[in-house]
Coordinates of C-alpha atoms in Angstrom, one line a residue:
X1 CA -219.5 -3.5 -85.0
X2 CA -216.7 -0.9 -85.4
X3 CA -214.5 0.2 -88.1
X4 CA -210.9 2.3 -88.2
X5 CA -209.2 3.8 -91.7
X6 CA -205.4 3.8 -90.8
X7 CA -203.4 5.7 -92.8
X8 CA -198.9 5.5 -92.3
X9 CA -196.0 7.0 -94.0
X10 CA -192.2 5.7 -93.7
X11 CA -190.4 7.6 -96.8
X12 CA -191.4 9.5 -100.1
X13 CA -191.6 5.3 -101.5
X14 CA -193.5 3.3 -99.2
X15 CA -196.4 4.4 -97.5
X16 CA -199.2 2.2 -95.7
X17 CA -203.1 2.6 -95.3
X18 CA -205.8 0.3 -94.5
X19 CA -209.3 -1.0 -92.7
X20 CA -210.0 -2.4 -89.2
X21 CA -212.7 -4.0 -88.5
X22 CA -214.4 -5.3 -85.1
X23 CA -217.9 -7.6 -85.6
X24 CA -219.5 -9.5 -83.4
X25 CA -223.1 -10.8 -83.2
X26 CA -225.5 -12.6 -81.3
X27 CA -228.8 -14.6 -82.1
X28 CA -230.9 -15.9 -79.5
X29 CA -234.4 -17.7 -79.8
X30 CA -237.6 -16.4 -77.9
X31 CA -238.5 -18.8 -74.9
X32 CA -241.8 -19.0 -75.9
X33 CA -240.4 -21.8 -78.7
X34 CA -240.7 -25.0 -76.1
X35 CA -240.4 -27.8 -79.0
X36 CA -237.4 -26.9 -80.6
X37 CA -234.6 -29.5 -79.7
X38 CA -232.4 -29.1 -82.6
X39 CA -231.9 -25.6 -82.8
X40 CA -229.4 -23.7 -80.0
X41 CA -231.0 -20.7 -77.9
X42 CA -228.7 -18.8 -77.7
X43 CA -225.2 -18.6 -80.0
X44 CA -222.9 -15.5 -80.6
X45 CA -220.0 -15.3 -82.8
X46 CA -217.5 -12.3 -84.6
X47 CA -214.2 -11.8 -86.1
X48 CA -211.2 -8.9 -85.5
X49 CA -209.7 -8.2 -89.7
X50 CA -207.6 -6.2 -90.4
X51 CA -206.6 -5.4 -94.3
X52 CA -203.1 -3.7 -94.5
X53 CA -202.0 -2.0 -98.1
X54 CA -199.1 -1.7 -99.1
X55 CA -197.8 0.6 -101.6
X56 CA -194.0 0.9 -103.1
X57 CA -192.9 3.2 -105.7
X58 CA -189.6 0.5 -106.9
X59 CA -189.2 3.5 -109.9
X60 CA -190.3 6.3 -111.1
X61 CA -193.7 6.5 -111.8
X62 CA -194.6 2.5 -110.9
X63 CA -196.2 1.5 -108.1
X64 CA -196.8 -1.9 -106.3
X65 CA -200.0 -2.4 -104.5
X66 CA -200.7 -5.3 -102.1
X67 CA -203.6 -5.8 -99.3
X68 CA -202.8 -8.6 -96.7
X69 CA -206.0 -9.6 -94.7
X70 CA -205.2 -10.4 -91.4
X71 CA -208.8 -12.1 -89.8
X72 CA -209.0 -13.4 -86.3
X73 CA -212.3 -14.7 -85.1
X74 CA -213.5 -15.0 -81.9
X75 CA -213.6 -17.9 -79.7
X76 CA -210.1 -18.8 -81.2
X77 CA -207.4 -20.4 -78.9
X78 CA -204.0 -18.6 -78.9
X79 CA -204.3 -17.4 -82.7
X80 CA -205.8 -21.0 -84.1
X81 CA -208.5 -19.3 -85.7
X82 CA -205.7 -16.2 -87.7
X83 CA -205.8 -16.0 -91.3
X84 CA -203.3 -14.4 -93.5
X85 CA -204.1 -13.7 -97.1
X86 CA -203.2 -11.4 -99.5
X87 CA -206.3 -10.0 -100.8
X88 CA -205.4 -7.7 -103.4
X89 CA -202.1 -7.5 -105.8
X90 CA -201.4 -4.9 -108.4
X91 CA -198.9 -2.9 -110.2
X92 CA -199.2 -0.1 -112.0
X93 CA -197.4 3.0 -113.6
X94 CA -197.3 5.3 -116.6
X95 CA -194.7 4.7 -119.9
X96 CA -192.7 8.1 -120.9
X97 CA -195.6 10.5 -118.8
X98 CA -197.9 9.0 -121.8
X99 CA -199.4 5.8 -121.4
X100 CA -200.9 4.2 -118.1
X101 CA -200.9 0.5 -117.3
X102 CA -202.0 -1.9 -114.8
X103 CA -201.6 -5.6 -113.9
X104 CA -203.4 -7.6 -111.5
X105 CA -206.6 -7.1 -110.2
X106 CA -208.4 -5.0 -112.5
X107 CA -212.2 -2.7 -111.0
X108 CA -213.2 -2.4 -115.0
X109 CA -216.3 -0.7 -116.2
X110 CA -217.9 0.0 -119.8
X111 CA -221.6 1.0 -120.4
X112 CA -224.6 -1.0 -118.8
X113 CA -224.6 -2.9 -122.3
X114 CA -221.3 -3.9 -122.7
X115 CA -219.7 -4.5 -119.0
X116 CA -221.6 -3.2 -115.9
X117 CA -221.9 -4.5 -112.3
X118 CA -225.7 -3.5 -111.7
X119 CA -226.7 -2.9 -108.2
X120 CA -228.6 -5.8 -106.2
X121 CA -232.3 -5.8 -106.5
X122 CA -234.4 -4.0 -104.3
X123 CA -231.0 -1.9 -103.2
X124 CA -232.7 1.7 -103.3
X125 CA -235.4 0.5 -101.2
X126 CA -233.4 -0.5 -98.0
X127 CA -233.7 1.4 -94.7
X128 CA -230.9 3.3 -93.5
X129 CA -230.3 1.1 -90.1
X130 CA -229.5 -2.0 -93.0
X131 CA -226.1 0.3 -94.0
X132 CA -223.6 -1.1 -92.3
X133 CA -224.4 -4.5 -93.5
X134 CA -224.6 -3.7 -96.5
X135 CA -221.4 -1.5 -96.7
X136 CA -219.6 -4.9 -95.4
X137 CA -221.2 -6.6 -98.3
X138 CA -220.5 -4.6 -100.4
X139 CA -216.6 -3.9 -100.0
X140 CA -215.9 -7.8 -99.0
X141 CA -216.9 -8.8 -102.6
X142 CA -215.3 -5.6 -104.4
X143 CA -218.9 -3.6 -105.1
X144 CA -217.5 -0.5 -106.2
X145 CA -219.0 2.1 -108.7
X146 CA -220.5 -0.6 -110.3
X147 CA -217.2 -2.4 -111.6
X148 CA -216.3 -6.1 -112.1
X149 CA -213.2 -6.9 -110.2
X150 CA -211.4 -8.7 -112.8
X151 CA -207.6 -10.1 -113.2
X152 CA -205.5 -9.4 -116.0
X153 CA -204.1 -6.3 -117.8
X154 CA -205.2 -3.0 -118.8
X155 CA -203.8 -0.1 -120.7
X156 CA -205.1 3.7 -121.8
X157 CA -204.0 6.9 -123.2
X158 CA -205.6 9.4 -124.7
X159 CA -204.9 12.8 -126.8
X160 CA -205.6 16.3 -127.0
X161 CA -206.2 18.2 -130.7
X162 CA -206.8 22.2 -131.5
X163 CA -209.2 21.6 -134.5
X164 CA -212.2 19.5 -135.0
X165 CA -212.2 17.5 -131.9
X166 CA -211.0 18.7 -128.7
X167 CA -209.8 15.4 -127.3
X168 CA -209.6 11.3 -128.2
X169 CA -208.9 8.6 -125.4
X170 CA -208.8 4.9 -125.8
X171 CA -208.7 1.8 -122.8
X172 CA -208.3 -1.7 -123.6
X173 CA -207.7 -5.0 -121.3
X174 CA -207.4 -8.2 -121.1
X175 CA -208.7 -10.7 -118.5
X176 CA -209.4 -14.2 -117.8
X177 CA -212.0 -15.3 -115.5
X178 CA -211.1 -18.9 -115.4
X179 CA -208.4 -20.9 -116.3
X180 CA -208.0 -24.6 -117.9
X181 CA -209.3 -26.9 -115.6
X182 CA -209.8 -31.0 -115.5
X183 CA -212.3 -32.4 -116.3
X184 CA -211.6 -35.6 -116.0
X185 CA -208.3 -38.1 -116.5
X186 CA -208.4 -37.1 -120.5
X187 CA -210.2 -33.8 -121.0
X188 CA -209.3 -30.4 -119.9
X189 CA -211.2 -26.9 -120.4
X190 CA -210.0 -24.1 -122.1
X191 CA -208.8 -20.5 -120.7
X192 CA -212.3 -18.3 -120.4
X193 CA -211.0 -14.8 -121.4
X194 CA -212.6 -11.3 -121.5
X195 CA -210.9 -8.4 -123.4
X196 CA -212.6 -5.2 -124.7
X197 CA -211.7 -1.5 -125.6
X198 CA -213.2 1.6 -125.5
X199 CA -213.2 4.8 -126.8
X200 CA -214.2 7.9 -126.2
X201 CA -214.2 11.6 -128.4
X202 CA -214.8 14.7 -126.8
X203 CA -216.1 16.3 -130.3
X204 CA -217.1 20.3 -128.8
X205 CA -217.7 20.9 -125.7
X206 CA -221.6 20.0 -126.1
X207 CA -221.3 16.8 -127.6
X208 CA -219.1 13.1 -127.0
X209 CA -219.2 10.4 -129.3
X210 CA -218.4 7.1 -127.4
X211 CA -217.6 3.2 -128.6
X212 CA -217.1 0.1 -126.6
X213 CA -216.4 -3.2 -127.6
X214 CA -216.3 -6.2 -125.1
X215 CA -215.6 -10.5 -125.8
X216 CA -216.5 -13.3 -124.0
X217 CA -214.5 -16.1 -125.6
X218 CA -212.3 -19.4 -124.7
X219 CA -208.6 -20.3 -126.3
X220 CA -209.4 -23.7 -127.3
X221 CA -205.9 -24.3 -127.8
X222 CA -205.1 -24.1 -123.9
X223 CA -207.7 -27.2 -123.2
X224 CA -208.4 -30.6 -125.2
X225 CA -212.5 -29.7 -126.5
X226 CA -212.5 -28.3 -130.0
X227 CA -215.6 -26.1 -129.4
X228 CA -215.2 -22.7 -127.8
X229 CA -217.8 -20.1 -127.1
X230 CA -217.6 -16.8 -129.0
X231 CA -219.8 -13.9 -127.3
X232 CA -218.7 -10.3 -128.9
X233 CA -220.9 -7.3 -128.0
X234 CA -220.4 -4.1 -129.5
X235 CA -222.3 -0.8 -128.2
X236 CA -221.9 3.1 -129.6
X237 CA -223.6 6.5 -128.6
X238 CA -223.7 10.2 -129.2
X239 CA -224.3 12.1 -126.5
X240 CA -225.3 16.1 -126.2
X241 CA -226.0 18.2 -123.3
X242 CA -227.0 21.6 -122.7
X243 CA -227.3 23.8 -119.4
X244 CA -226.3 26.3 -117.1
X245 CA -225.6 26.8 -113.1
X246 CA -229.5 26.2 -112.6
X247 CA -230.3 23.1 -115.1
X248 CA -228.7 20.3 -117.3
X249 CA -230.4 18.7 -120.0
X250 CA -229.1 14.9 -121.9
X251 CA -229.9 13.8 -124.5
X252 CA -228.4 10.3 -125.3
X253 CA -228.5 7.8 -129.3
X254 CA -227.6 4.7 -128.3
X255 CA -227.3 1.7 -130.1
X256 CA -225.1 -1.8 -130.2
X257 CA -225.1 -5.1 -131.5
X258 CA -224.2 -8.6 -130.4
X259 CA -223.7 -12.3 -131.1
X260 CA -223.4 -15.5 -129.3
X261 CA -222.4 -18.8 -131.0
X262 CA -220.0 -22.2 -130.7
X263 CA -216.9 -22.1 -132.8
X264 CA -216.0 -25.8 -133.8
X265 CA -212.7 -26.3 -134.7
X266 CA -211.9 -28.9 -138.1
X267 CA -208.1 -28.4 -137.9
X268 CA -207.6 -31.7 -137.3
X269 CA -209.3 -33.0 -140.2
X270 CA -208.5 -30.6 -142.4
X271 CA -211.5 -28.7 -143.2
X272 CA -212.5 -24.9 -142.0
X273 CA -213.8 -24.1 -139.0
X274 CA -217.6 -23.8 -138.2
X275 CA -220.1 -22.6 -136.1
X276 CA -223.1 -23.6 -134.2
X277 CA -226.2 -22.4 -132.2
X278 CA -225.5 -18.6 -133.8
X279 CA -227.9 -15.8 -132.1
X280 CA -227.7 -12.1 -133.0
X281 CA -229.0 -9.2 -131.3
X282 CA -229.2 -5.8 -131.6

């Protein structure tokens, strides 16, 4: 197994970097195993990929991100087994130097209450000669500083003040995980979205004072069922540190509150909406 970074520059507007990537591997079975028939004694197998990104600056202070995969296994004949995809597609830019947006595909990240990718189990415990495999694992299903790769859009600015706090910034997206889909010839599913905001105050340079606020719910308008899930979770903290070159000490107050229920629309027959299965937590 071997891997390239590639990195290439045509003008101050588009610019191209990217990943190669050579594996191949091969299983054989010990001789010694006389009375298996079914299984093959020896089989190999691997893949040439290459992922290409591409980013153009169209404007001033936009740019337009796209990764094509290119994967070629082996064993293929004259290019039979190629595979072009585009594995990644986003733009993104900044309105009047003030506000930053993106659209696309979104690596999004709260607190570990609200919305965190938690490493796989047993993940600290793995010997160093398992790496490789699990750097591949890692970066083919977008495992990055513990962020959900999400698509939809996302927006944050923040501000600066000179007297009782030294600085205010705010993020807030919008996702959708899954879209309306058939059920059968007269019932569809509705669009499963995820939006949430967060905040975050810098109050002195000792203490930060920190909100998120994260939803789990379906638009039953975009499907033909007239009970959608509702799953809000809301999580704030106060954090204050203290230190110097030599030591840091945290000290964190954390606290949050969620609910889960069924939202049952009545529009239909005229009455008001109501709810089922309702669980609270905090």
């Amino acid at each position: 197994m071997s891997d390239f970074h590639l990195h290439a520059q045509v003008n101050e507007n588009i610019w191209f970097d990217g990943l190669y990537r050579s594996y191949f591997v091969r299983d054989a079975l010990d001789k010694s195993i006389a009375n298996d028939t079914i299984s093959a004694k020896n089989t190999s197998n691997g893949y040439n990929l290459l992922d290409l990104n591409t980013h153009v600056n169209p404007v001033k202070n936009i740019e337009v991100f796209a990764q094509l995969r290119i994967n070629n296994s082996f064993g293929s004949f004259f290019g039979s087994g190629t595979e072009i995809n585009v594995r990644q597609l986003k733009a993104k830019g900044t309105v009047s130097d003030k506000v930053r947006f993106s659209v696309g595909d979104l690596f999004l990240k709260q607190s570990k209450f609200t919305l965190y990718n938690y490493d796989e189990e047993l993940s600290g415990y793995e010997n160093d000669m398992l790496k490789p495999y699990r750097d591949i694992i890692h970066y083919e299903n977008f495992y990055t500083e513990n962020r959900w790769r999400l698509h939809g859009i996302q927006t944050d600015f923040s501000f600066k003040f000179d007297r009782f706090i030294r600085s205010l910034s705010f993020d807030f997206f919008v996702t959708r995980p899954r879209g309306s889909n058939q059920i059968n010839e007269t019932t569809y599913s509705s669009d499963l979205l995820l939006s949430g905001g967060s905040m975050v105050s810098e109050i002195n340079k000792r203490l930060t004072f920190s909100g998120n606020h994260i939803n789990l719910f379906e638009v039953a308008s975009s499907g033909t069922l007239n009970i959608s899930v509702r799953n809000p979770v809301h999580d704030m903290s106060l954090q204050h540190h203290f230190g110097n070159d030599k030591y840091r000490i945290e000290q964190k107050l954390q606290t949050g509150f969620s609910q889960r229920y069924w939202l049952h629309s009545e529009l239909e027959n005229g009455r008001a909406d109501s709810t089922s299965n309702n669980t609270q937590g905090m």
